[in-house]
PDB file of C-alpha atoms in Angstrom:
ATOM      1  CA  UNK W   1     -27.772 -33.344-128.549  1.00  0.00           C
ATOM      2  CA  UNK W   2     -30.448 -33.138-131.240  1.00  0.00           C
ATOM      3  CA  UNK W   3     -33.962 -32.353-130.065  1.00  0.00           C
ATOM      4  CA  UNK W   4     -36.748 -34.456-131.581  1.00  0.00           C
ATOM      5  CA  UNK W   5     -40.052 -32.819-132.397  1.00  0.00           C
ATOM      6  CA  UNK W   6     -43.241 -34.525-131.221  1.00  0.00           C
ATOM      7  CA  UNK W   7     -46.151 -35.501-133.488  1.00  0.00           C
ATOM      8  CA  UNK W   8     -49.443 -34.730-131.766  1.00  0.00           C
ATOM      9  CA  UNK W   9     -52.950 -33.726-132.862  1.00  0.00           C
ATOM     10  CA  UNK W  10     -52.238 -33.957-136.588  1.00  0.00           C
ATOM     11  CA  UNK W  11     -49.207 -31.639-136.402  1.00  0.00           C
ATOM     12  CA  UNK W  12     -45.689 -31.315-135.099  1.00  0.00           C
ATOM     13  CA  UNK W  13     -44.950 -29.661-131.770  1.00  0.00           C
ATOM     14  CA  UNK W  14     -41.562 -28.543-130.430  1.00  0.00           C
ATOM     15  CA  UNK W  15     -39.966 -30.836-127.840  1.00  0.00           C
ATOM     16  CA  UNK W  16     -41.084 -30.548-124.248  1.00  0.00           C
ATOM     17  CA  UNK W  17     -38.888 -28.509-121.902  1.00  0.00           C
ATOM     18  CA  UNK W  18     -36.722 -30.760-119.736  1.00  0.00           C
ATOM     19  CA  UNK W  19     -37.805 -31.212-116.133  1.00  0.00           C
ATOM     20  CA  UNK W  20     -35.011 -32.889-114.191  1.00  0.00           C
ATOM     21  CA  UNK W  21     -36.217 -31.537-110.841  1.00  0.00           C
ATOM     22  CA  UNK W  22     -39.135 -29.706-109.272  1.00  0.00           C
ATOM     23  CA  UNK W  23     -39.799 -27.326-112.196  1.00  0.00           C
ATOM     24  CA  UNK W  24     -39.432 -27.478-115.979  1.00  0.00           C
ATOM     25  CA  UNK W  25     -36.479 -25.485-117.316  1.00  0.00           C
ATOM     26  CA  UNK W  26     -38.551 -22.812-119.054  1.00  0.00           C
ATOM     27  CA  UNK W  27     -40.516 -19.713-118.059  1.00  0.00           C
ATOM     28  CA  UNK W  28     -43.044 -20.715-115.417  1.00  0.00           C
ATOM     29  CA  UNK W  29     -46.673 -19.966-114.676  1.00  0.00           C
ATOM     30  CA  UNK W  30     -47.485 -18.818-111.110  1.00  0.00           C
ATOM     31  CA  UNK W  31     -49.140 -22.150-110.286  1.00  0.00           C
ATOM     32  CA  UNK W  32     -45.974 -23.973-111.420  1.00  0.00           C
ATOM     33  CA  UNK W  33     -43.871 -21.843-109.077  1.00  0.00           C
ATOM     34  CA  UNK W  34     -46.123 -22.583-106.095  1.00  0.00           C
ATOM     35  CA  UNK W  35     -46.354 -26.240-107.094  1.00  0.00           C
ATOM     36  CA  UNK W  36     -42.584 -26.389-107.439  1.00  0.00           C
ATOM     37  CA  UNK W  37     -42.146 -24.940-103.944  1.00  0.00           C
ATOM     38  CA  UNK W  38     -44.509 -27.588-102.558  1.00  0.00           C
ATOM     39  CA  UNK W  39     -42.629 -30.288-104.468  1.00  0.00           C
ATOM     40  CA  UNK W  40     -39.331 -28.977-103.089  1.00  0.00           C
ATOM     41  CA  UNK W  41     -40.710 -29.092 -99.565  1.00  0.00           C
ATOM     42  CA  UNK W  42     -42.034 -32.611-100.141  1.00  0.00           C
ATOM     43  CA  UNK W  43     -38.773 -33.905-101.626  1.00  0.00           C
ATOM     44  CA  UNK W  44     -36.178 -31.994 -99.602  1.00  0.00           C
ATOM     45  CA  UNK W  45     -38.168 -30.824 -96.569  1.00  0.00           C
ATOM     46  CA  UNK W  46     -36.550 -33.190 -94.097  1.00  0.00           C
ATOM     47  CA  UNK W  47     -33.033 -32.195 -95.072  1.00  0.00           C
ATOM     48  CA  UNK W  48     -33.937 -28.507 -95.207  1.00  0.00           C
ATOM     49  CA  UNK W  49     -35.556 -28.507 -91.771  1.00  0.00           C
ATOM     50  CA  UNK W  50     -32.715 -30.636 -90.413  1.00  0.00           C
ATOM     51  CA  UNK W  51     -30.122 -28.134 -91.631  1.00  0.00           C
ATOM     52  CA  UNK W  52     -32.147 -25.252 -90.185  1.00  0.00           C
ATOM     53  CA  UNK W  53     -32.502 -26.939 -86.802  1.00  0.00           C
ATOM     54  CA  UNK W  54     -28.784 -27.760 -86.701  1.00  0.00           C
ATOM     55  CA  UNK W  55     -27.959 -24.133 -87.378  1.00  0.00           C
ATOM     56  CA  UNK W  56     -30.464 -22.963 -84.791  1.00  0.00           C
ATOM     57  CA  UNK W  57     -28.981 -25.350 -82.242  1.00  0.00           C
ATOM     58  CA  UNK W  58     -25.629 -23.643 -82.689  1.00  0.00           C
ATOM     59  CA  UNK W  59     -27.332 -20.274 -82.271  1.00  0.00           C
ATOM     60  CA  UNK W  60     -29.061 -21.427 -79.082  1.00  0.00           C
ATOM     61  CA  UNK W  61     -25.728 -22.517 -77.644  1.00  0.00           C
ATOM     62  CA  UNK W  62     -24.361 -19.036 -78.298  1.00  0.00           C
ATOM     63  CA  UNK W  63     -27.418 -17.457 -76.633  1.00  0.00           C
ATOM     64  CA  UNK W  64     -26.981 -19.694 -73.581  1.00  0.00           C
ATOM     65  CA  UNK W  65     -23.263 -18.904 -73.401  1.00  0.00           C
ATOM     66  CA  UNK W  66     -23.858 -15.144 -73.577  1.00  0.00           C
ATOM     67  CA  UNK W  67     -26.587 -15.194 -70.935  1.00  0.00           C
ATOM     68  CA  UNK W  68     -24.534 -17.439 -68.651  1.00  0.00           C
ATOM     69  CA  UNK W  69     -21.407 -15.318 -69.028  1.00  0.00           C
ATOM     70  CA  UNK W  70     -23.366 -12.170 -68.207  1.00  0.00           C
ATOM     71  CA  UNK W  71     -24.737 -13.775 -65.058  1.00  0.00           C
ATOM     72  CA  UNK W  72     -21.355 -15.079 -63.901  1.00  0.00           C
ATOM     73  CA  UNK W  73     -19.745 -11.707 -64.521  1.00  0.00           C
ATOM     74  CA  UNK W  74     -22.015  -9.974 -62.001  1.00  0.00           C
ATOM     75  CA  UNK W  75     -20.934  -9.484 -58.424  1.00  0.00           C
ATOM     76  CA  UNK W  76     -24.277  -9.435 -56.605  1.00  0.00           C
ATOM     77  CA  UNK W  77     -27.489 -11.372 -56.950  1.00  0.00           C
ATOM     78  CA  UNK W  78     -29.489  -8.264 -57.929  1.00  0.00           C
ATOM     79  CA  UNK W  79     -26.913  -7.155 -60.485  1.00  0.00           C
ATOM     80  CA  UNK W  80     -26.760 -10.706 -61.780  1.00  0.00           C
ATOM     81  CA  UNK W  81     -30.484 -10.736 -62.433  1.00  0.00           C
ATOM     82  CA  UNK W  82     -30.286  -7.424 -64.284  1.00  0.00           C
ATOM     83  CA  UNK W  83     -27.250  -8.518 -66.283  1.00  0.00           C
ATOM     84  CA  UNK W  84     -28.971 -11.752 -67.234  1.00  0.00           C
ATOM     85  CA  UNK W  85     -32.043  -9.918 -68.529  1.00  0.00           C
ATOM     86  CA  UNK W  86     -30.036  -7.227 -70.310  1.00  0.00           C
ATOM     87  CA  UNK W  87     -27.908  -9.866 -72.061  1.00  0.00           C
ATOM     88  CA  UNK W  88     -30.735 -12.302 -72.781  1.00  0.00           C
ATOM     89  CA  UNK W  89     -33.005 -10.015 -74.797  1.00  0.00           C
ATOM     90  CA  UNK W  90     -30.332  -8.890 -77.313  1.00  0.00           C
ATOM     91  CA  UNK W  91     -29.096 -12.475 -77.592  1.00  0.00           C
ATOM     92  CA  UNK W  92     -32.607 -13.760 -78.355  1.00  0.00           C
ATOM     93  CA  UNK W  93     -33.120 -10.976 -80.906  1.00  0.00           C
ATOM     94  CA  UNK W  94     -29.859 -11.918 -82.619  1.00  0.00           C
ATOM     95  CA  UNK W  95     -30.903 -15.573 -82.603  1.00  0.00           C
ATOM     96  CA  UNK W  96     -34.200 -14.736 -84.310  1.00  0.00           C
ATOM     97  CA  UNK W  97     -32.422 -12.612 -86.912  1.00  0.00           C
ATOM     98  CA  UNK W  98     -29.927 -15.407 -87.486  1.00  0.00           C
ATOM     99  CA  UNK W  99     -32.726 -17.961 -87.964  1.00  0.00           C
ATOM    100  CA  UNK W 100     -34.500 -15.628 -90.396  1.00  0.00           C
ATOM    101  CA  UNK W 101     -31.357 -15.140 -92.452  1.00  0.00           C
ATOM    102  CA  UNK W 102     -30.241 -18.777 -92.281  1.00  0.00           C
ATOM    103  CA  UNK W 103     -33.583 -19.949 -93.699  1.00  0.00           C
ATOM    104  CA  UNK W 104     -33.104 -17.655 -96.698  1.00  0.00           C
ATOM    105  CA  UNK W 105     -29.529 -18.805 -97.211  1.00  0.00           C
ATOM    106  CA  UNK W 106     -30.570 -22.480 -97.006  1.00  0.00           C
ATOM    107  CA  UNK W 107     -33.344 -21.947 -99.557  1.00  0.00           C
ATOM    108  CA  UNK W 108     -30.851 -20.320-101.921  1.00  0.00           C
ATOM    109  CA  UNK W 109     -28.378 -23.177-101.416  1.00  0.00           C
ATOM    110  CA  UNK W 110     -31.116 -25.701-102.168  1.00  0.00           C
ATOM    111  CA  UNK W 111     -32.261 -23.948-105.350  1.00  0.00           C
ATOM    112  CA  UNK W 112     -29.945 -25.585-107.857  1.00  0.00           C
ATOM    113  CA  UNK W 113     -30.132 -29.166-106.471  1.00  0.00           C
ATOM    114  CA  UNK W 114     -33.931 -28.891-106.420  1.00  0.00           C
ATOM    115  CA  UNK W 115     -34.162 -27.537-109.966  1.00  0.00           C
ATOM    116  CA  UNK W 116     -31.822 -30.241-111.267  1.00  0.00           C
ATOM    117  CA  UNK W 117     -33.255 -33.046-109.129  1.00  0.00           C
ATOM    118  CA  UNK W 118     -29.943 -33.780-107.401  1.00  0.00           C
ATOM    119  CA  UNK W 119     -29.393 -35.284-103.989  1.00  0.00           C
ATOM    120  CA  UNK W 120     -27.985 -33.063-101.267  1.00  0.00           C
ATOM    121  CA  UNK W 121     -27.398 -33.748 -97.577  1.00  0.00           C
ATOM    122  CA  UNK W 122     -28.408 -31.482 -94.699  1.00  0.00           C
ATOM    123  CA  UNK W 123     -24.779 -30.899 -93.698  1.00  0.00           C
ATOM    124  CA  UNK W 124     -23.929 -29.843 -97.266  1.00  0.00           C
ATOM    125  CA  UNK W 125     -26.781 -27.353 -97.272  1.00  0.00           C
ATOM    126  CA  UNK W 126     -25.709 -25.938 -93.926  1.00  0.00           C
ATOM    127  CA  UNK W 127     -22.061 -25.749 -94.960  1.00  0.00           C
ATOM    128  CA  UNK W 128     -23.027 -23.871 -98.120  1.00  0.00           C
ATOM    129  CA  UNK W 129     -25.516 -21.556 -96.407  1.00  0.00           C
ATOM    130  CA  UNK W 130     -23.540 -20.390 -93.375  1.00  0.00           C
ATOM    131  CA  UNK W 131     -21.011 -18.226 -95.280  1.00  0.00           C
ATOM    132  CA  UNK W 132     -23.888 -16.522 -97.137  1.00  0.00           C
ATOM    133  CA  UNK W 133     -26.021 -15.894 -94.045  1.00  0.00           C
ATOM    134  CA  UNK W 134     -24.594 -12.433 -93.189  1.00  0.00           C
ATOM    135  CA  UNK W 135     -25.179 -11.177 -96.741  1.00  0.00           C
ATOM    136  CA  UNK W 136     -28.719 -12.588 -96.747  1.00  0.00           C
ATOM    137  CA  UNK W 137     -29.407 -10.914 -93.405  1.00  0.00           C
ATOM    138  CA  UNK W 138     -28.043  -7.628 -94.707  1.00  0.00           C
ATOM    139  CA  UNK W 139     -30.216  -7.841 -97.829  1.00  0.00           C
ATOM    140  CA  UNK W 140     -33.316  -8.599 -95.766  1.00  0.00           C
ATOM    141  CA  UNK W 141     -32.678  -5.779 -93.305  1.00  0.00           C
ATOM    142  CA  UNK W 142     -31.974  -3.272 -96.077  1.00  0.00           C
ATOM    143  CA  UNK W 143     -35.121  -4.227 -97.976  1.00  0.00           C
ATOM    144  CA  UNK W 144     -37.148  -3.982 -94.756  1.00  0.00           C
ATOM    145  CA  UNK W 145     -35.597  -0.587 -94.009  1.00  0.00           C
ATOM    146  CA  UNK W 146     -36.353   0.675 -97.518  1.00  0.00           C
ATOM    147  CA  UNK W 147     -39.981  -0.459 -97.342  1.00  0.00           C
ATOM    148  CA  UNK W 148     -40.883   0.347 -93.734  1.00  0.00           C
ATOM    149  CA  UNK W 149     -38.296   2.968 -92.821  1.00  0.00           C
ATOM    150  CA  UNK W 150     -40.099   6.078 -94.107  1.00  0.00           C
ATOM    151  CA  UNK W 151     -43.377   5.100 -92.451  1.00  0.00           C
ATOM    152  CA  UNK W 152     -41.650   4.236 -89.169  1.00  0.00           C
ATOM    153  CA  UNK W 153     -39.781   7.538 -89.192  1.00  0.00           C
ATOM    154  CA  UNK W 154     -42.981   9.474 -89.868  1.00  0.00           C
ATOM    155  CA  UNK W 155     -44.790   7.615 -87.083  1.00  0.00           C
ATOM    156  CA  UNK W 156     -41.922   8.279 -84.682  1.00  0.00           C
ATOM    157  CA  UNK W 157     -42.109  11.964 -85.606  1.00  0.00           C
ATOM    158  CA  UNK W 158     -45.669  12.044 -84.324  1.00  0.00           C
ATOM    159  CA  UNK W 159     -47.697  12.042 -87.533  1.00  0.00           C
ATOM    160  CA  UNK W 160     -51.215  10.574 -87.152  1.00  0.00           C
ATOM    161  CA  UNK W 161     -51.865   7.132 -88.644  1.00  0.00           C
ATOM    162  CA  UNK W 162     -54.120   8.532 -91.364  1.00  0.00           C
ATOM    163  CA  UNK W 163     -51.273  10.699 -92.596  1.00  0.00           C
ATOM    164  CA  UNK W 164     -49.210   7.552 -93.151  1.00  0.00           C
ATOM    165  CA  UNK W 165     -51.703   5.939 -95.533  1.00  0.00           C
ATOM    166  CA  UNK W 166     -50.136   7.498 -98.696  1.00  0.00           C
ATOM    167  CA  UNK W 167     -46.868   5.773 -97.754  1.00  0.00           C
ATOM    168  CA  UNK W 168     -48.452   2.296 -97.748  1.00  0.00           C
ATOM    169  CA  UNK W 169     -48.457   1.829-101.571  1.00  0.00           C
ATOM    170  CA  UNK W 170     -44.840   2.988-101.703  1.00  0.00           C
ATOM    171  CA  UNK W 171     -43.873   0.522 -98.968  1.00  0.00           C
ATOM    172  CA  UNK W 172     -45.631  -2.324-100.795  1.00  0.00           C
ATOM    173  CA  UNK W 173     -44.003  -1.403-104.096  1.00  0.00           C
ATOM    174  CA  UNK W 174     -40.527  -1.366-102.542  1.00  0.00           C
ATOM    175  CA  UNK W 175     -41.123  -4.606-100.609  1.00  0.00           C
ATOM    176  CA  UNK W 176     -42.052  -6.440-103.821  1.00  0.00           C
ATOM    177  CA  UNK W 177     -39.269  -4.766-105.807  1.00  0.00           C
ATOM    178  CA  UNK W 178     -36.654  -6.078-103.371  1.00  0.00           C
ATOM    179  CA  UNK W 179     -38.311  -9.460-102.715  1.00  0.00           C
ATOM    180  CA  UNK W 180     -35.644 -11.388-104.637  1.00  0.00           C
ATOM    181  CA  UNK W 181     -32.698  -9.739-102.849  1.00  0.00           C
ATOM    182  CA  UNK W 182     -32.148 -12.491-100.209  1.00  0.00           C
ATOM    183  CA  UNK W 183     -32.044 -15.181-102.907  1.00  0.00           C
ATOM    184  CA  UNK W 184     -29.681 -13.094-105.031  1.00  0.00           C
ATOM    185  CA  UNK W 185     -27.403 -12.608-102.016  1.00  0.00           C
ATOM    186  CA  UNK W 186     -27.451 -16.309-101.162  1.00  0.00           C
ATOM    187  CA  UNK W 187     -27.305 -17.804-104.658  1.00  0.00           C
ATOM    188  CA  UNK W 188     -24.958 -15.375-106.391  1.00  0.00           C
ATOM    189  CA  UNK W 189     -22.925 -14.357-103.342  1.00  0.00           C
ATOM    190  CA  UNK W 190     -23.750 -10.664-103.756  1.00  0.00           C
ATOM    191  CA  UNK W 191     -23.294  -8.000-101.115  1.00  0.00           C
ATOM    192  CA  UNK W 192     -26.552  -6.623 -99.659  1.00  0.00           C
ATOM    193  CA  UNK W 193     -26.693  -3.418-101.725  1.00  0.00           C
ATOM    194  CA  UNK W 194     -25.795  -5.281-104.919  1.00  0.00           C
ATOM    195  CA  UNK W 195     -28.475  -7.875-104.096  1.00  0.00           C
ATOM    196  CA  UNK W 196     -31.111  -5.130-103.841  1.00  0.00           C
ATOM    197  CA  UNK W 197     -30.060  -3.749-107.221  1.00  0.00           C
ATOM    198  CA  UNK W 198     -30.138  -7.258-108.667  1.00  0.00           C
ATOM    199  CA  UNK W 199     -33.644  -7.863-107.319  1.00  0.00           C
ATOM    200  CA  UNK W 200     -34.902  -4.572-108.716  1.00  0.00           C
ATOM    201  CA  UNK W 201     -33.509  -5.467-112.134  1.00  0.00           C
ATOM    202  CA  UNK W 202     -35.122  -8.911-112.137  1.00  0.00           C
ATOM    203  CA  UNK W 203     -38.494  -7.736-110.827  1.00  0.00           C
ATOM    204  CA  UNK W 204     -38.716  -4.811-113.240  1.00  0.00           C
ATOM    205  CA  UNK W 205     -41.455  -5.608-115.743  1.00  0.00           C
ATOM    206  CA  UNK W 206     -42.846  -8.379-113.500  1.00  0.00           C
ATOM    207  CA  UNK W 207     -43.917  -6.519-110.345  1.00  0.00           C
ATOM    208  CA  UNK W 208     -47.515  -7.739-110.357  1.00  0.00           C
ATOM    209  CA  UNK W 209     -46.377 -11.266-111.158  1.00  0.00           C
ATOM    210  CA  UNK W 210     -44.013 -11.178-108.189  1.00  0.00           C
ATOM    211  CA  UNK W 211     -46.782  -9.978-105.882  1.00  0.00           C
ATOM    212  CA  UNK W 212     -49.220 -12.604-107.165  1.00  0.00           C
ATOM    213  CA  UNK W 213     -46.728 -15.370-106.328  1.00  0.00           C
ATOM    214  CA  UNK W 214     -45.273 -14.183-103.022  1.00  0.00           C
ATOM    215  CA  UNK W 215     -48.578 -13.188-101.386  1.00  0.00           C
ATOM    216  CA  UNK W 216     -50.273 -16.623-101.800  1.00  0.00           C
ATOM    217  CA  UNK W 217     -47.075 -18.306-100.596  1.00  0.00           C
ATOM    218  CA  UNK W 218     -47.222 -16.334 -97.359  1.00  0.00           C
ATOM    219  CA  UNK W 219     -50.901 -17.135 -96.882  1.00  0.00           C
ATOM    220  CA  UNK W 220     -50.301 -20.855 -97.525  1.00  0.00           C
ATOM    221  CA  UNK W 221     -47.430 -20.903 -95.037  1.00  0.00           C
ATOM    222  CA  UNK W 222     -49.533 -19.208 -92.348  1.00  0.00           C
ATOM    223  CA  UNK W 223     -52.424 -21.619 -92.872  1.00  0.00           C
ATOM    224  CA  UNK W 224     -50.180 -24.676 -92.826  1.00  0.00           C
ATOM    225  CA  UNK W 225     -48.346 -23.448 -89.723  1.00  0.00           C
ATOM    226  CA  UNK W 226     -51.653 -22.956 -87.908  1.00  0.00           C
ATOM    227  CA  UNK W 227     -52.730 -26.465 -88.909  1.00  0.00           C
ATOM    228  CA  UNK W 228     -49.458 -27.923 -87.607  1.00  0.00           C
ATOM    229  CA  UNK W 229     -49.881 -26.144 -84.279  1.00  0.00           C
ATOM    230  CA  UNK W 230     -53.492 -27.293 -83.990  1.00  0.00           C
ATOM    231  CA  UNK W 231     -53.017 -30.920 -85.027  1.00  0.00           C
ATOM    232  CA  UNK W 232     -49.547 -31.938 -83.847  1.00  0.00           C
ATOM    233  CA  UNK W 233     -49.083 -30.191 -80.504  1.00  0.00           C
ATOM    234  CA  UNK W 234     -45.468 -30.113 -79.370  1.00  0.00           C
ATOM    235  CA  UNK W 235     -44.203 -31.379 -82.717  1.00  0.00           C
ATOM    236  CA  UNK W 236     -46.179 -28.605 -84.414  1.00  0.00           C
ATOM    237  CA  UNK W 237     -44.482 -26.033 -82.195  1.00  0.00           C
ATOM    238  CA  UNK W 238     -41.178 -27.233 -83.647  1.00  0.00           C
ATOM    239  CA  UNK W 239     -42.277 -27.558 -87.276  1.00  0.00           C
ATOM    240  CA  UNK W 240     -44.550 -24.516 -87.699  1.00  0.00           C
ATOM    241  CA  UNK W 241     -41.774 -21.881 -87.340  1.00  0.00           C
ATOM    242  CA  UNK W 242     -39.546 -23.882 -89.703  1.00  0.00           C
ATOM    243  CA  UNK W 243     -42.341 -23.926 -92.283  1.00  0.00           C
ATOM    244  CA  UNK W 244     -42.961 -20.195 -91.902  1.00  0.00           C
ATOM    245  CA  UNK W 245     -39.263 -19.510 -92.382  1.00  0.00           C
ATOM    246  CA  UNK W 246     -38.647 -21.808 -95.346  1.00  0.00           C
ATOM    247  CA  UNK W 247     -41.704 -22.156 -97.597  1.00  0.00           C
ATOM    248  CA  UNK W 248     -42.106 -18.486 -98.603  1.00  0.00           C
ATOM    249  CA  UNK W 249     -38.388 -18.310 -99.325  1.00  0.00           C
ATOM    250  CA  UNK W 250     -38.499 -21.486-101.427  1.00  0.00           C
ATOM    251  CA  UNK W 251     -41.243 -19.843-103.483  1.00  0.00           C
ATOM    252  CA  UNK W 252     -39.167 -16.682-103.865  1.00  0.00           C
ATOM    253  CA  UNK W 253     -36.209 -18.817-104.949  1.00  0.00           C
ATOM    254  CA  UNK W 254     -38.217 -20.447-107.741  1.00  0.00           C
ATOM    255  CA  UNK W 255     -39.572 -17.043-108.745  1.00  0.00           C
ATOM    256  CA  UNK W 256     -35.959 -15.854-108.963  1.00  0.00           C
ATOM    257  CA  UNK W 257     -35.204 -18.871-111.172  1.00  0.00           C
ATOM    258  CA  UNK W 258     -38.217 -18.027-113.345  1.00  0.00           C
ATOM    259  CA  UNK W 259     -37.039 -14.447-113.870  1.00  0.00           C
ATOM    260  CA  UNK W 260     -33.583 -15.667-114.861  1.00  0.00           C
ATOM    261  CA  UNK W 261     -35.009 -18.386-117.111  1.00  0.00           C
ATOM    262  CA  UNK W 262     -36.963 -15.676-118.933  1.00  0.00           C
ATOM    263  CA  UNK W 263     -34.106 -13.204-119.283  1.00  0.00           C
ATOM    264  CA  UNK W 264     -30.736 -14.868-118.857  1.00  0.00           C
ATOM    265  CA  UNK W 265     -31.006 -18.480-120.101  1.00  0.00           C
ATOM    266  CA  UNK W 266     -30.431 -19.851-116.617  1.00  0.00           C
ATOM    267  CA  UNK W 267     -31.039 -23.411-117.829  1.00  0.00           C
ATOM    268  CA  UNK W 268     -27.762 -23.394-119.750  1.00  0.00           C
ATOM    269  CA  UNK W 269     -25.683 -22.007-116.892  1.00  0.00           C
ATOM    270  CA  UNK W 270     -27.020 -24.389-114.250  1.00  0.00           C
ATOM    271  CA  UNK W 271     -24.848 -27.260-115.405  1.00  0.00           C
ATOM    272  CA  UNK W 272     -21.694 -25.119-115.245  1.00  0.00           C
ATOM    273  CA  UNK W 273     -22.100 -23.967-111.626  1.00  0.00           C
ATOM    274  CA  UNK W 274     -21.154 -25.813-108.426  1.00  0.00           C
ATOM    275  CA  UNK W 275     -23.830 -28.214-107.224  1.00  0.00           C
ATOM    276  CA  UNK W 276     -24.394 -26.325-103.962  1.00  0.00           C
ATOM    277  CA  UNK W 277     -23.800 -22.610-104.282  1.00  0.00           C
ATOM    278  CA  UNK W 278     -21.087 -21.443-101.909  1.00  0.00           C
ATOM    279  CA  UNK W 279     -19.414 -24.854-101.520  1.00  0.00           C
ATOM    280  CA  UNK W 280     -16.713 -24.133-104.064  1.00  0.00           C
TER     281      UNK W 280
END
């Protein structure tokens, strides 16, 4: 299709970049990435939170089944109490990890429909995200281990806190370098180690840009979650964790799209991929 140039201000300007969805299909400014994440939350927030809550409901059923089975398997009341506690804490920890990973996988599944302005149902998002959740969890745990592992090991070895200060810049650098790994694992279907390599390749040359987008997104999510808890009571208790889990990852997803728009002509490949990644 021929592109028509636009006459403006006494001269001719190239045609505007298309914007079928929440962002224009061109390299983005940081404010456009944050604005696009807010627009995604405004347009698809109900379906995204619905898919997350449906997935969490399944996880809660598993937690209840594990705790109940541990209690029934005991022979005495005292042993039953101990078995219940010993089974409940690992089950809750797994549920929290699952929720953390599922939110990242859902944000990756929503990326292409949001960028193209397409409709997508909550069940489609959940169906696309569930197979990618283990890889997203692996990418998140590996990136966390790379960033915080050396400092945690040094602290466990008995080093004083002041001796750990030189490790803080290294931890921050690695955390930002691998920030795009969960989206790469969820969107491209990469294994965790490959997702970390992919993130490092995309962030290289844009480390400060990545930090200047992800840090404000986290601050905005914390402020909005506090406001929800303060203003909406019980409903806020339900919505605030969902916001904390999803909004930063939506921002990271659009940052991932920006890096690929700059380097890999993502706009052309979007139309050739399945509508919801992972549903093919």
